PDB file of C-alpha atoms in Angstrom:
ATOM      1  CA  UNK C  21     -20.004  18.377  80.385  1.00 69.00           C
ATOM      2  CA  UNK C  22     -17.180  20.658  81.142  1.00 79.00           C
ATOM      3  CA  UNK C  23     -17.803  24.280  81.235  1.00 81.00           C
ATOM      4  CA  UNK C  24     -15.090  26.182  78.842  1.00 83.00           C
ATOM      5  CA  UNK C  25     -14.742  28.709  81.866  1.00 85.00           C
ATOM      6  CA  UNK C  26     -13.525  25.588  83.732  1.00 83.00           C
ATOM      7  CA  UNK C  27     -11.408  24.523  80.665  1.00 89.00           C
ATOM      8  CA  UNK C  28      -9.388  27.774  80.701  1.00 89.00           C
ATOM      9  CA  UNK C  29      -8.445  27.196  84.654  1.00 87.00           C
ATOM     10  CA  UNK C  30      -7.227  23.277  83.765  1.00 89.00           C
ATOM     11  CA  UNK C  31      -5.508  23.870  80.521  1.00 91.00           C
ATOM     12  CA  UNK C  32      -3.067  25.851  82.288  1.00 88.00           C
ATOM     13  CA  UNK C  33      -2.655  23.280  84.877  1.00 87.00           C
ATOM     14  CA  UNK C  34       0.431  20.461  85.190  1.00 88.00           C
ATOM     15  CA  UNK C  35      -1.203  17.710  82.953  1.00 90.00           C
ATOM     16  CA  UNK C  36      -0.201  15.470  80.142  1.00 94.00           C
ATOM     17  CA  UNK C  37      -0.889  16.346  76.733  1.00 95.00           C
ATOM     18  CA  UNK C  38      -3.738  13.319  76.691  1.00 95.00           C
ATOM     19  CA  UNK C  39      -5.378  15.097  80.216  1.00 94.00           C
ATOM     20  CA  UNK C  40      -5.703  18.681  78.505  1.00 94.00           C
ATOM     21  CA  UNK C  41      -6.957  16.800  75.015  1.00 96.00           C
ATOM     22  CA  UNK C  42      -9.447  14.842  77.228  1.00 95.00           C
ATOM     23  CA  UNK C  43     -10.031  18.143  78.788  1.00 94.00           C
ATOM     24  CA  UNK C  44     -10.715  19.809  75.280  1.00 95.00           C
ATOM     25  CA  UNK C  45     -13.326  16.398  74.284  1.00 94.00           C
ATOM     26  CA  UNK C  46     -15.182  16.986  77.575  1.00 92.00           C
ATOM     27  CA  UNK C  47     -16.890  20.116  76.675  1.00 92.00           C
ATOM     28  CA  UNK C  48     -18.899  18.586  73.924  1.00 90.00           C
ATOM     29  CA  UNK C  49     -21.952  16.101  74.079  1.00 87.00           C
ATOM     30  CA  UNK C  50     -20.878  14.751  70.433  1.00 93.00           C
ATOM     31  CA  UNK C  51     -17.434  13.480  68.868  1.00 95.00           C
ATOM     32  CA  UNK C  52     -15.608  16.362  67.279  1.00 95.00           C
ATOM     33  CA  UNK C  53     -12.627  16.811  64.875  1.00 96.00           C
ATOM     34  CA  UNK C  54      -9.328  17.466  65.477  1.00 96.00           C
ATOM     35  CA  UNK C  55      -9.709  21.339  64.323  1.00 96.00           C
ATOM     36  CA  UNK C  56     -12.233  21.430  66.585  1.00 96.00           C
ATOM     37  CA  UNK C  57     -10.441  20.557  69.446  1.00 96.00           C
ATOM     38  CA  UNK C  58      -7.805  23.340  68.590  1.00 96.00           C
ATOM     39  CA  UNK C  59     -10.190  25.830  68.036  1.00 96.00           C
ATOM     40  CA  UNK C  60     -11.466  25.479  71.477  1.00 95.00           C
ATOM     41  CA  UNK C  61      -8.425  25.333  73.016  1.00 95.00           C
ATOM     42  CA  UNK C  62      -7.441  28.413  71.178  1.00 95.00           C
ATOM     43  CA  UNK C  63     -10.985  29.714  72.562  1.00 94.00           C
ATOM     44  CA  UNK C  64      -9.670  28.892  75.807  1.00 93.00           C
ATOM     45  CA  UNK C  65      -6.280  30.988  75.294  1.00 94.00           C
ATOM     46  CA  UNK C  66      -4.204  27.939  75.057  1.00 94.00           C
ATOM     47  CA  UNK C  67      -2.436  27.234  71.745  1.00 94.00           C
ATOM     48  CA  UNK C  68      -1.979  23.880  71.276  1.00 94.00           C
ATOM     49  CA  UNK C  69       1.241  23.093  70.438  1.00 94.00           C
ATOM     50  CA  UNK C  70       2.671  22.226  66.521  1.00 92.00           C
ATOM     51  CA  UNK C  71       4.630  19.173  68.053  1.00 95.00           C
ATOM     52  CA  UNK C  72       1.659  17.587  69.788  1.00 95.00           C
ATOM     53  CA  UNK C  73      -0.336  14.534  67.480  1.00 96.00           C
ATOM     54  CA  UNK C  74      -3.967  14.851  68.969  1.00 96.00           C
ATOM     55  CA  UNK C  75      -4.733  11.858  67.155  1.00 96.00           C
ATOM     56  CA  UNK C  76      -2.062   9.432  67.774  1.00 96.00           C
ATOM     57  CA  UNK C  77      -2.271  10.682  71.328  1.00 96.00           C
ATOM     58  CA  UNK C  78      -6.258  10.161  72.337  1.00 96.00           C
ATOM     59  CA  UNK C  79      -5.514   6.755  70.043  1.00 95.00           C
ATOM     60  CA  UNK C  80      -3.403   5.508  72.838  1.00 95.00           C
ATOM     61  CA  UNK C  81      -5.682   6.682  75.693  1.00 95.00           C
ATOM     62  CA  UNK C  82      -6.259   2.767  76.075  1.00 94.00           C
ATOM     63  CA  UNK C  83     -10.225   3.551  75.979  1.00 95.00           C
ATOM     64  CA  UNK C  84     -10.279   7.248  77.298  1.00 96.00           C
ATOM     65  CA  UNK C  85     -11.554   8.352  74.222  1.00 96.00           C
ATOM     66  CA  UNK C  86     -12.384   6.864  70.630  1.00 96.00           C
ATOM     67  CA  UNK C  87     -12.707   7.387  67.257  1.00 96.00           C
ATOM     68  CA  UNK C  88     -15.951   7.247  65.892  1.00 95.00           C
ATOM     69  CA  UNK C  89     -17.388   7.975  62.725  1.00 94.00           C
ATOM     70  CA  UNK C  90     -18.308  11.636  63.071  1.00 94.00           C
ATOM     71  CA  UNK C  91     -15.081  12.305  65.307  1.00 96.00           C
ATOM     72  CA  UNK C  92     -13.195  11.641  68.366  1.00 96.00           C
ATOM     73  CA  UNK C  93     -15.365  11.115  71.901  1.00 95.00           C
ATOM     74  CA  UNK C  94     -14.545  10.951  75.258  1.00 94.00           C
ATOM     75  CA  UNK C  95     -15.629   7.469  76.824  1.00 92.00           C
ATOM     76  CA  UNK C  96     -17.498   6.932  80.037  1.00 85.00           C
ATOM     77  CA  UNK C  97     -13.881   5.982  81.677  1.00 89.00           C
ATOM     78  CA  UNK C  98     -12.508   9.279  80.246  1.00 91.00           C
ATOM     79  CA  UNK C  99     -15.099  10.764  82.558  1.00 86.00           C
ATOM     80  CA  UNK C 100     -14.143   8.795  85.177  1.00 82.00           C
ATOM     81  CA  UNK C 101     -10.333   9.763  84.703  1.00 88.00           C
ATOM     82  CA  UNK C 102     -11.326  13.083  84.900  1.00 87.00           C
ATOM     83  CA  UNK C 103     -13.189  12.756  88.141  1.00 78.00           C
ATOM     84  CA  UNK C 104     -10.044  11.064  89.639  1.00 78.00           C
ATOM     85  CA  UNK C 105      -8.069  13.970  88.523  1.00 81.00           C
ATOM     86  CA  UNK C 106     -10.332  15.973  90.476  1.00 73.00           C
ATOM     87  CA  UNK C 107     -12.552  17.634  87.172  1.00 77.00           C
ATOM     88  CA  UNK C 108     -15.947  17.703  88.566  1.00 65.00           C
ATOM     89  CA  UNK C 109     -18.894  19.900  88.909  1.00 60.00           C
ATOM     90  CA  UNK C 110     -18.942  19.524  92.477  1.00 58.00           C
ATOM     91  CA  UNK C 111     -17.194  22.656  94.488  1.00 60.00           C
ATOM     92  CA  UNK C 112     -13.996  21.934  96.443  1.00 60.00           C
ATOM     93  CA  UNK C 113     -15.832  21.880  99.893  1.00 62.00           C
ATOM     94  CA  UNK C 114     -18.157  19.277  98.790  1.00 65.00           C
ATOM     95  CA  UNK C 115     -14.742  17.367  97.086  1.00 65.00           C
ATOM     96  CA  UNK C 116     -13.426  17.719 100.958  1.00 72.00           C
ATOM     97  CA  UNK C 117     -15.959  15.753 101.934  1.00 73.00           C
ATOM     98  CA  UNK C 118     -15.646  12.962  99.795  1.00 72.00           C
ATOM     99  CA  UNK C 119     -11.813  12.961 100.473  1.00 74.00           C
ATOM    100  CA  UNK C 120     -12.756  12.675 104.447  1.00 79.00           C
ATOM    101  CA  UNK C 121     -14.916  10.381 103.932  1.00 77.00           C
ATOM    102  CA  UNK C 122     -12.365   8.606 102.390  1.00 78.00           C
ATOM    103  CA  UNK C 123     -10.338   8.862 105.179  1.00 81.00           C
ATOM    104  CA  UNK C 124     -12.533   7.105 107.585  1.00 79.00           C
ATOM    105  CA  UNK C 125     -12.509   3.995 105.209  1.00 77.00           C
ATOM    106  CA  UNK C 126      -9.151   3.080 107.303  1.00 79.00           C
ATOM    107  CA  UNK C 127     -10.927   2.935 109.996  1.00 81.00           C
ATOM    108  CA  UNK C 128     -14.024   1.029 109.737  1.00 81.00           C
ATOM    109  CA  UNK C 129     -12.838  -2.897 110.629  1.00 80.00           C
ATOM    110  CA  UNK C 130     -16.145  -4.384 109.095  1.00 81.00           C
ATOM    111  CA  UNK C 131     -15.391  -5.542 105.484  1.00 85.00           C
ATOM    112  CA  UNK C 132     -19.283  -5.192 104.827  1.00 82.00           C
ATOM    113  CA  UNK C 133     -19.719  -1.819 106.670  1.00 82.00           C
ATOM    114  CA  UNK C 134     -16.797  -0.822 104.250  1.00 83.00           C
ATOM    115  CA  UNK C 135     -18.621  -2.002 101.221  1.00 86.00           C
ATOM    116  CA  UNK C 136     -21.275   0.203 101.785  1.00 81.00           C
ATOM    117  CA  UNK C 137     -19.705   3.556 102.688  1.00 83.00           C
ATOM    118  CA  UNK C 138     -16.567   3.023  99.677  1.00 85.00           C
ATOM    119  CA  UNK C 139     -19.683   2.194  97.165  1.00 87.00           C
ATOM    120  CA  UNK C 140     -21.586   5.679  98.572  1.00 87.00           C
ATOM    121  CA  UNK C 141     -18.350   7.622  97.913  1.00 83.00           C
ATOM    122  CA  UNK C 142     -17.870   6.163  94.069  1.00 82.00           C
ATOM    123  CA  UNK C 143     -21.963   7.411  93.907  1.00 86.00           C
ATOM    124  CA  UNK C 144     -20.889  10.300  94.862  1.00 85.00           C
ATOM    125  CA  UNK C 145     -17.509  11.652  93.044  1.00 75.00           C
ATOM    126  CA  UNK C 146     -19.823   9.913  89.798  1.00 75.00           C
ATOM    127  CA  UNK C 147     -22.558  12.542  90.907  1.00 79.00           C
ATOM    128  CA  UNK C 148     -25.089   9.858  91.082  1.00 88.00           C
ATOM    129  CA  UNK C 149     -26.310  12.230  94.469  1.00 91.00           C
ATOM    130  CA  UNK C 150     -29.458   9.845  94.971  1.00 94.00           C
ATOM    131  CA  UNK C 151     -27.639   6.673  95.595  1.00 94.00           C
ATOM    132  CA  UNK C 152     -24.806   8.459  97.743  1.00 92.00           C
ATOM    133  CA  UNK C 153     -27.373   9.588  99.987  1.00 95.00           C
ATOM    134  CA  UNK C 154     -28.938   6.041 100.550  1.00 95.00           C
ATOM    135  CA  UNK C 155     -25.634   4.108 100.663  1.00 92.00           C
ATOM    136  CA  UNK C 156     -23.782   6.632 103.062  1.00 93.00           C
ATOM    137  CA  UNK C 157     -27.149   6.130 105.254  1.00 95.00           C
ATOM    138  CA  UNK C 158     -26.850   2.418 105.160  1.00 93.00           C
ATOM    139  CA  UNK C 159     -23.158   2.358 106.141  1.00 92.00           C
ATOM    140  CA  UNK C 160     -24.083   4.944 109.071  1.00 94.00           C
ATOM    141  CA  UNK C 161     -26.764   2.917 110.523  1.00 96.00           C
ATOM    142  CA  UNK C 162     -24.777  -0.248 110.245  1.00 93.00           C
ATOM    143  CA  UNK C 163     -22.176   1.059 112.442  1.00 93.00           C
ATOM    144  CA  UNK C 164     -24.353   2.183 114.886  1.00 96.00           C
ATOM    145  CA  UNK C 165     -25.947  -0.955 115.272  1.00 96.00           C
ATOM    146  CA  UNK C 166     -22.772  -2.355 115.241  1.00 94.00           C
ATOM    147  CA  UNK C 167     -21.792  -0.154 117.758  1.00 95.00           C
ATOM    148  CA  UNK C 168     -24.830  -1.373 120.236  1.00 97.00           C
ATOM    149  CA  UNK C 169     -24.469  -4.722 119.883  1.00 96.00           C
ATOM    150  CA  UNK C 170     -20.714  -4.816 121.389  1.00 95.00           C
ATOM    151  CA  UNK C 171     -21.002  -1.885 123.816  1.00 96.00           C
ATOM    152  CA  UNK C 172     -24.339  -1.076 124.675  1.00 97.00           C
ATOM    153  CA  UNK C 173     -26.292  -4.294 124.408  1.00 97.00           C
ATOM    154  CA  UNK C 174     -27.988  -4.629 128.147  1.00 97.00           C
ATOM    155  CA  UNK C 175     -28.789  -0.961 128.242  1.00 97.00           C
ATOM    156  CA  UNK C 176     -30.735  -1.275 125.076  1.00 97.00           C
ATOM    157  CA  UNK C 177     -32.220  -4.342 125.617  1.00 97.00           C
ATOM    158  CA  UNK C 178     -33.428  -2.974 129.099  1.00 97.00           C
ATOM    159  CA  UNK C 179     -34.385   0.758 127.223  1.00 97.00           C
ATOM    160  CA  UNK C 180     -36.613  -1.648 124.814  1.00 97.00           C
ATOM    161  CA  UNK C 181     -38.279  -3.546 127.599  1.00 96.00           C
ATOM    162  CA  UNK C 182     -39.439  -0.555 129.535  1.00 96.00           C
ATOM    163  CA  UNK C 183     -41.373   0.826 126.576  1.00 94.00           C
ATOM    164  CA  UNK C 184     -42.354  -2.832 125.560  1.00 94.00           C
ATOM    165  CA  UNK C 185     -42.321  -5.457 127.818  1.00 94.00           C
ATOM    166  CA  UNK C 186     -42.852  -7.779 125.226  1.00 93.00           C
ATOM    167  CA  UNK C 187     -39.793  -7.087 124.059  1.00 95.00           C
ATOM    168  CA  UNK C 188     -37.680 -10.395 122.986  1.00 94.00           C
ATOM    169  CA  UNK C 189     -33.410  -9.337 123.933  1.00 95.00           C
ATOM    170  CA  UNK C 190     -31.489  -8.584 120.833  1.00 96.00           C
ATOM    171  CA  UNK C 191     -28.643 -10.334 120.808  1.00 96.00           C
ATOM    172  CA  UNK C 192     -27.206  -9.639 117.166  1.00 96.00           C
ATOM    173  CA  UNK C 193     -27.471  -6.482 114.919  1.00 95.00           C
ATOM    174  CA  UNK C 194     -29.684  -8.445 112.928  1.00 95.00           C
ATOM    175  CA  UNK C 195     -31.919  -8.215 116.294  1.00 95.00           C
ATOM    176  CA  UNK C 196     -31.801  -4.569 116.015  1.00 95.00           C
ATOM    177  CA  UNK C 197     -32.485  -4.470 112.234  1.00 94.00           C
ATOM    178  CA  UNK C 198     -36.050  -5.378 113.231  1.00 94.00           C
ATOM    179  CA  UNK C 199     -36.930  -1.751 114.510  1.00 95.00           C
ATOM    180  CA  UNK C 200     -37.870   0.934 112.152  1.00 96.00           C
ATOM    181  CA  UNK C 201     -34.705   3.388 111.849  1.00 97.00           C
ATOM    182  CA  UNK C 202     -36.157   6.172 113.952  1.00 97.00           C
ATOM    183  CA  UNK C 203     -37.472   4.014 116.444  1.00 97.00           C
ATOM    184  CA  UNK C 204     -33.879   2.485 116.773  1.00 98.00           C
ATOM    185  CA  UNK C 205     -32.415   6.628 116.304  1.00 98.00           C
ATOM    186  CA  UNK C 206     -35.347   7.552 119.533  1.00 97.00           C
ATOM    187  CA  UNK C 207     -34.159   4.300 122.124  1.00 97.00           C
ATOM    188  CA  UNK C 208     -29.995   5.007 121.797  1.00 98.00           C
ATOM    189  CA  UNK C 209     -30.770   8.459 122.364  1.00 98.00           C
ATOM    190  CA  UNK C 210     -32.869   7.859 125.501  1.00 97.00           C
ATOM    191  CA  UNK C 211     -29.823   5.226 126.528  1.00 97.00           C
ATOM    192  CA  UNK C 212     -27.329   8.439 125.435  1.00 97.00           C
ATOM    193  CA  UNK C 213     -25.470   7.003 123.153  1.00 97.00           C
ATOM    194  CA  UNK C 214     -26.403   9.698 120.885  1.00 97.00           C
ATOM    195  CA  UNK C 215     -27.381  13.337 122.441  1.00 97.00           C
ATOM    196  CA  UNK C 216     -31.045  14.602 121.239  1.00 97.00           C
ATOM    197  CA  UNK C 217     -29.436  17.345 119.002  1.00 98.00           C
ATOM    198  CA  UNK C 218     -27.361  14.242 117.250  1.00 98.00           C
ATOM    199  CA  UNK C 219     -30.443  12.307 116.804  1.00 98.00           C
ATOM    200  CA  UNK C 220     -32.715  15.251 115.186  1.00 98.00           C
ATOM    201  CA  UNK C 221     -30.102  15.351 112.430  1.00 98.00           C
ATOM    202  CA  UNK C 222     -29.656  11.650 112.244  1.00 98.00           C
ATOM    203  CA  UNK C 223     -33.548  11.781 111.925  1.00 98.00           C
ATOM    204  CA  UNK C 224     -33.362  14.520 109.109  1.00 97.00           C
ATOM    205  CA  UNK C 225     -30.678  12.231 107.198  1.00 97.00           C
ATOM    206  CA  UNK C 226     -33.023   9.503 107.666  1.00 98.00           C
ATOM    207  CA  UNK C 227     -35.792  11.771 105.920  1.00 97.00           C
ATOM    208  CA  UNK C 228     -33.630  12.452 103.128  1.00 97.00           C
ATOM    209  CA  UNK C 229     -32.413   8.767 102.885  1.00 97.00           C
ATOM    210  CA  UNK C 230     -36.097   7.393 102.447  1.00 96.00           C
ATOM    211  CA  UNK C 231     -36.943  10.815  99.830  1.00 96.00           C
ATOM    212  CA  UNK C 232     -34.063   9.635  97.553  1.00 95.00           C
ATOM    213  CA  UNK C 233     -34.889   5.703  97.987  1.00 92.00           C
ATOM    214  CA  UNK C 234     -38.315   6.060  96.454  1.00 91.00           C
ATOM    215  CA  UNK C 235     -39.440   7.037  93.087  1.00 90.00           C
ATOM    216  CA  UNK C 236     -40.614  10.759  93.329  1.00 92.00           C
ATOM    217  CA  UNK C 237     -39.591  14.059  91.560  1.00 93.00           C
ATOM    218  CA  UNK C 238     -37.128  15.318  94.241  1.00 92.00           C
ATOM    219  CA  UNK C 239     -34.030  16.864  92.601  1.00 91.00           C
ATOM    220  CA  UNK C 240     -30.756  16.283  94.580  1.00 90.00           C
ATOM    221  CA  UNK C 241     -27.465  18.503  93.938  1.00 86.00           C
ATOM    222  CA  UNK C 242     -23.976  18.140  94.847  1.00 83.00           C
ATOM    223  CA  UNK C 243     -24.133  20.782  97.690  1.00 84.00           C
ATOM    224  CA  UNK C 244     -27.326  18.386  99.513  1.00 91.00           C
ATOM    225  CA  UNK C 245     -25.392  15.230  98.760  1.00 91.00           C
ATOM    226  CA  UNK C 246     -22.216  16.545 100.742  1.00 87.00           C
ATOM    227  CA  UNK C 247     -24.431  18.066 103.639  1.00 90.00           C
ATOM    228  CA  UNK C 248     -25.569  14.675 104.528  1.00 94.00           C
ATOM    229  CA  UNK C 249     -22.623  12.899 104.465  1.00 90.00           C
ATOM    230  CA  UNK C 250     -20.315  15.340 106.443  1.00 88.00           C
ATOM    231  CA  UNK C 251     -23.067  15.117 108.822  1.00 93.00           C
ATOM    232  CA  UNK C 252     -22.796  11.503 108.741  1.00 92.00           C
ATOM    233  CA  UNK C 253     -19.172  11.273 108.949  1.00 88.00           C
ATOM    234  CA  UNK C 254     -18.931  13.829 111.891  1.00 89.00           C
ATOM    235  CA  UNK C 255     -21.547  12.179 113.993  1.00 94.00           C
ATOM    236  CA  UNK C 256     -21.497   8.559 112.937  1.00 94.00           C
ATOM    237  CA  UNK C 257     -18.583   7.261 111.403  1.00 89.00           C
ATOM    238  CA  UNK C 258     -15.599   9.305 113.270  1.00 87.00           C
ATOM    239  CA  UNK C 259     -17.299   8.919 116.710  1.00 92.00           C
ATOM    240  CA  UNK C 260     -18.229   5.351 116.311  1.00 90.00           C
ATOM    241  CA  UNK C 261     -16.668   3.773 113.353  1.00 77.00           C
TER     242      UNK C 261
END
C-alpha cells in the first residue's frame, strides 16, 4: 500500500491522469468512491482537476483497476504498473540494483542461466524478497559451474582428486552439480578461481539462500534482498557471466 507521504512526491510528478488516479487507489486496502479519491488527493495538496472523468478514465485502464460493488480497486496488474513506473517500497539504491542486475541479462549467453536470474529480478521488483534470494543464488551458481566446466575443467578435476582420490572426472556441469554448494565454493577457491575473501561471501549468500528456501520464521526486507544480489552480481555474474 502506498504511503500518502509518498503520494504527495508522485502526484506532482509527469504522469497521466490514469497513473496519478492509480496512484490515489493505491493507498487503500478496499475499493473506494470517487469522492474519496478526491479527497485524498486534496489531502495530498493536489486538486484534481474539474475536466478530468475519474470514472470513465480507471474504466479504460484495460484491467488496472475495476469497479466493484463497494467502489473502484486497483488490480494486482495496477500494482504491477506501478512497480514498472518505479512506485515501490524499496529505496532507490536497492531499485539500482535491480536495474544492474538487469543489465547483466545482456550478457549471460545461456538461455537457462537467463531464466533464472530475469525470474529472481521479477521476485524481486514484486517484493517477493524470499524467492529473489533463492533464484539470484541459483543463477549465480549456475554460471560458475558453467564457468568451470569450459575454463577450468582439469584443474578442478585434479583439485577434486587430491582431496579424494576416488574422485570420478566431471566432465559436464551436471558433474559438478553432485557436490554440495560449499564444497564446490571451498575446491574453486583452492584452484583460485575465486579469492578466499570472494568465497566467504559467496558462502554467506549461500547461508541466506538455504534460510529463505526452507520453511522457518526468518523475515526478509528489501534492504537484505538487494545486499545479496549486488554481491552476487559484483562477484559472480559481471566477472564470470
Amino acid at each position: 500500500m502506498l504511503s500518502r507521504s509518498d503520494l504527495k512526491i508522485w502526484l506532482y510528478r509527469e504522469l497521466s491522469q490514469r497513473d496519478k488516479l492509480l496512484l490515489i487507489l493505491a493507498t487503500w486496502d478496499r475499493p473506494c468512491q470517487i469522492k474519496e479519491i478526491r479527497n485524498r488527493a486534496k489531502e495530498a495538496g493536489f486538486q484534481v482537476p474539474k475536466t478530468w472523468n475519474p470514472s470513465a478514465s480507471l474504466g479504460n485502464s484495460r484491467g488496472l483497476a475495476i469497479r466493484v460493488q463497494e467502489g473502484w480497486e486497483i488490480t494486482d496488474a495496477g500494482k504491477q504498473h506501478l512497480r514498472n513506473l518505479g512506485v515501490t517500497k524499496i529505496g532507490p539504491a536497492a531499485v539500482q540494483v535491480a536495474t544492474d542486475l538487469r543489465t547483466e541479462l545482456l550478457h549471460i549467453k545461456s538461455n537457462e542461466i537467463r531464466t533464472f536470474v530475469e525470474e529472481a529480478i521479477k521476485c524481486y521488483e514484486a517484493e517477493l524478497y524470499r524467492s529473489a534470494i533463492v533464484m539470484s543464488w541459483v543463477g549465480a551458481i549456475a554460471i560458475l559451474q558453467s564457468h568451470v566446466c569450459k575454463e577450468y575443467l582439469d584443474e578442478f578435476n585434479q583439485e577434486m582428486r587430491r582431496i579424494n582420490p576416488k574422485w570420478k572426472n566431471a566432465k559436464t556441469t551436471d558433474d559438478l552439480g553432485i557436490l554440495r554448494e560449499a564444497d564446490f565454493l571451498d575446491r574453486i577457491a583452492a584452484c583460485s578461481i575465486i579469492g578466499k575473501n570472494v568465497k566467504n561471501e559467496l558462502k554467506r549468500c549461500l547461508d541466506l539462500r538455504n534460510s529463505c528456501g526452507h520453511p522457518n520464521s526468518l523475515k526478509i526486507g528489501a534492504n537484505t534482498a538487494a545486499h545479496h544480489i549486488e554481491i552476487l552480481l559484483l562477484n559472480v555474474f559481471r566477472v564470470f557471466g
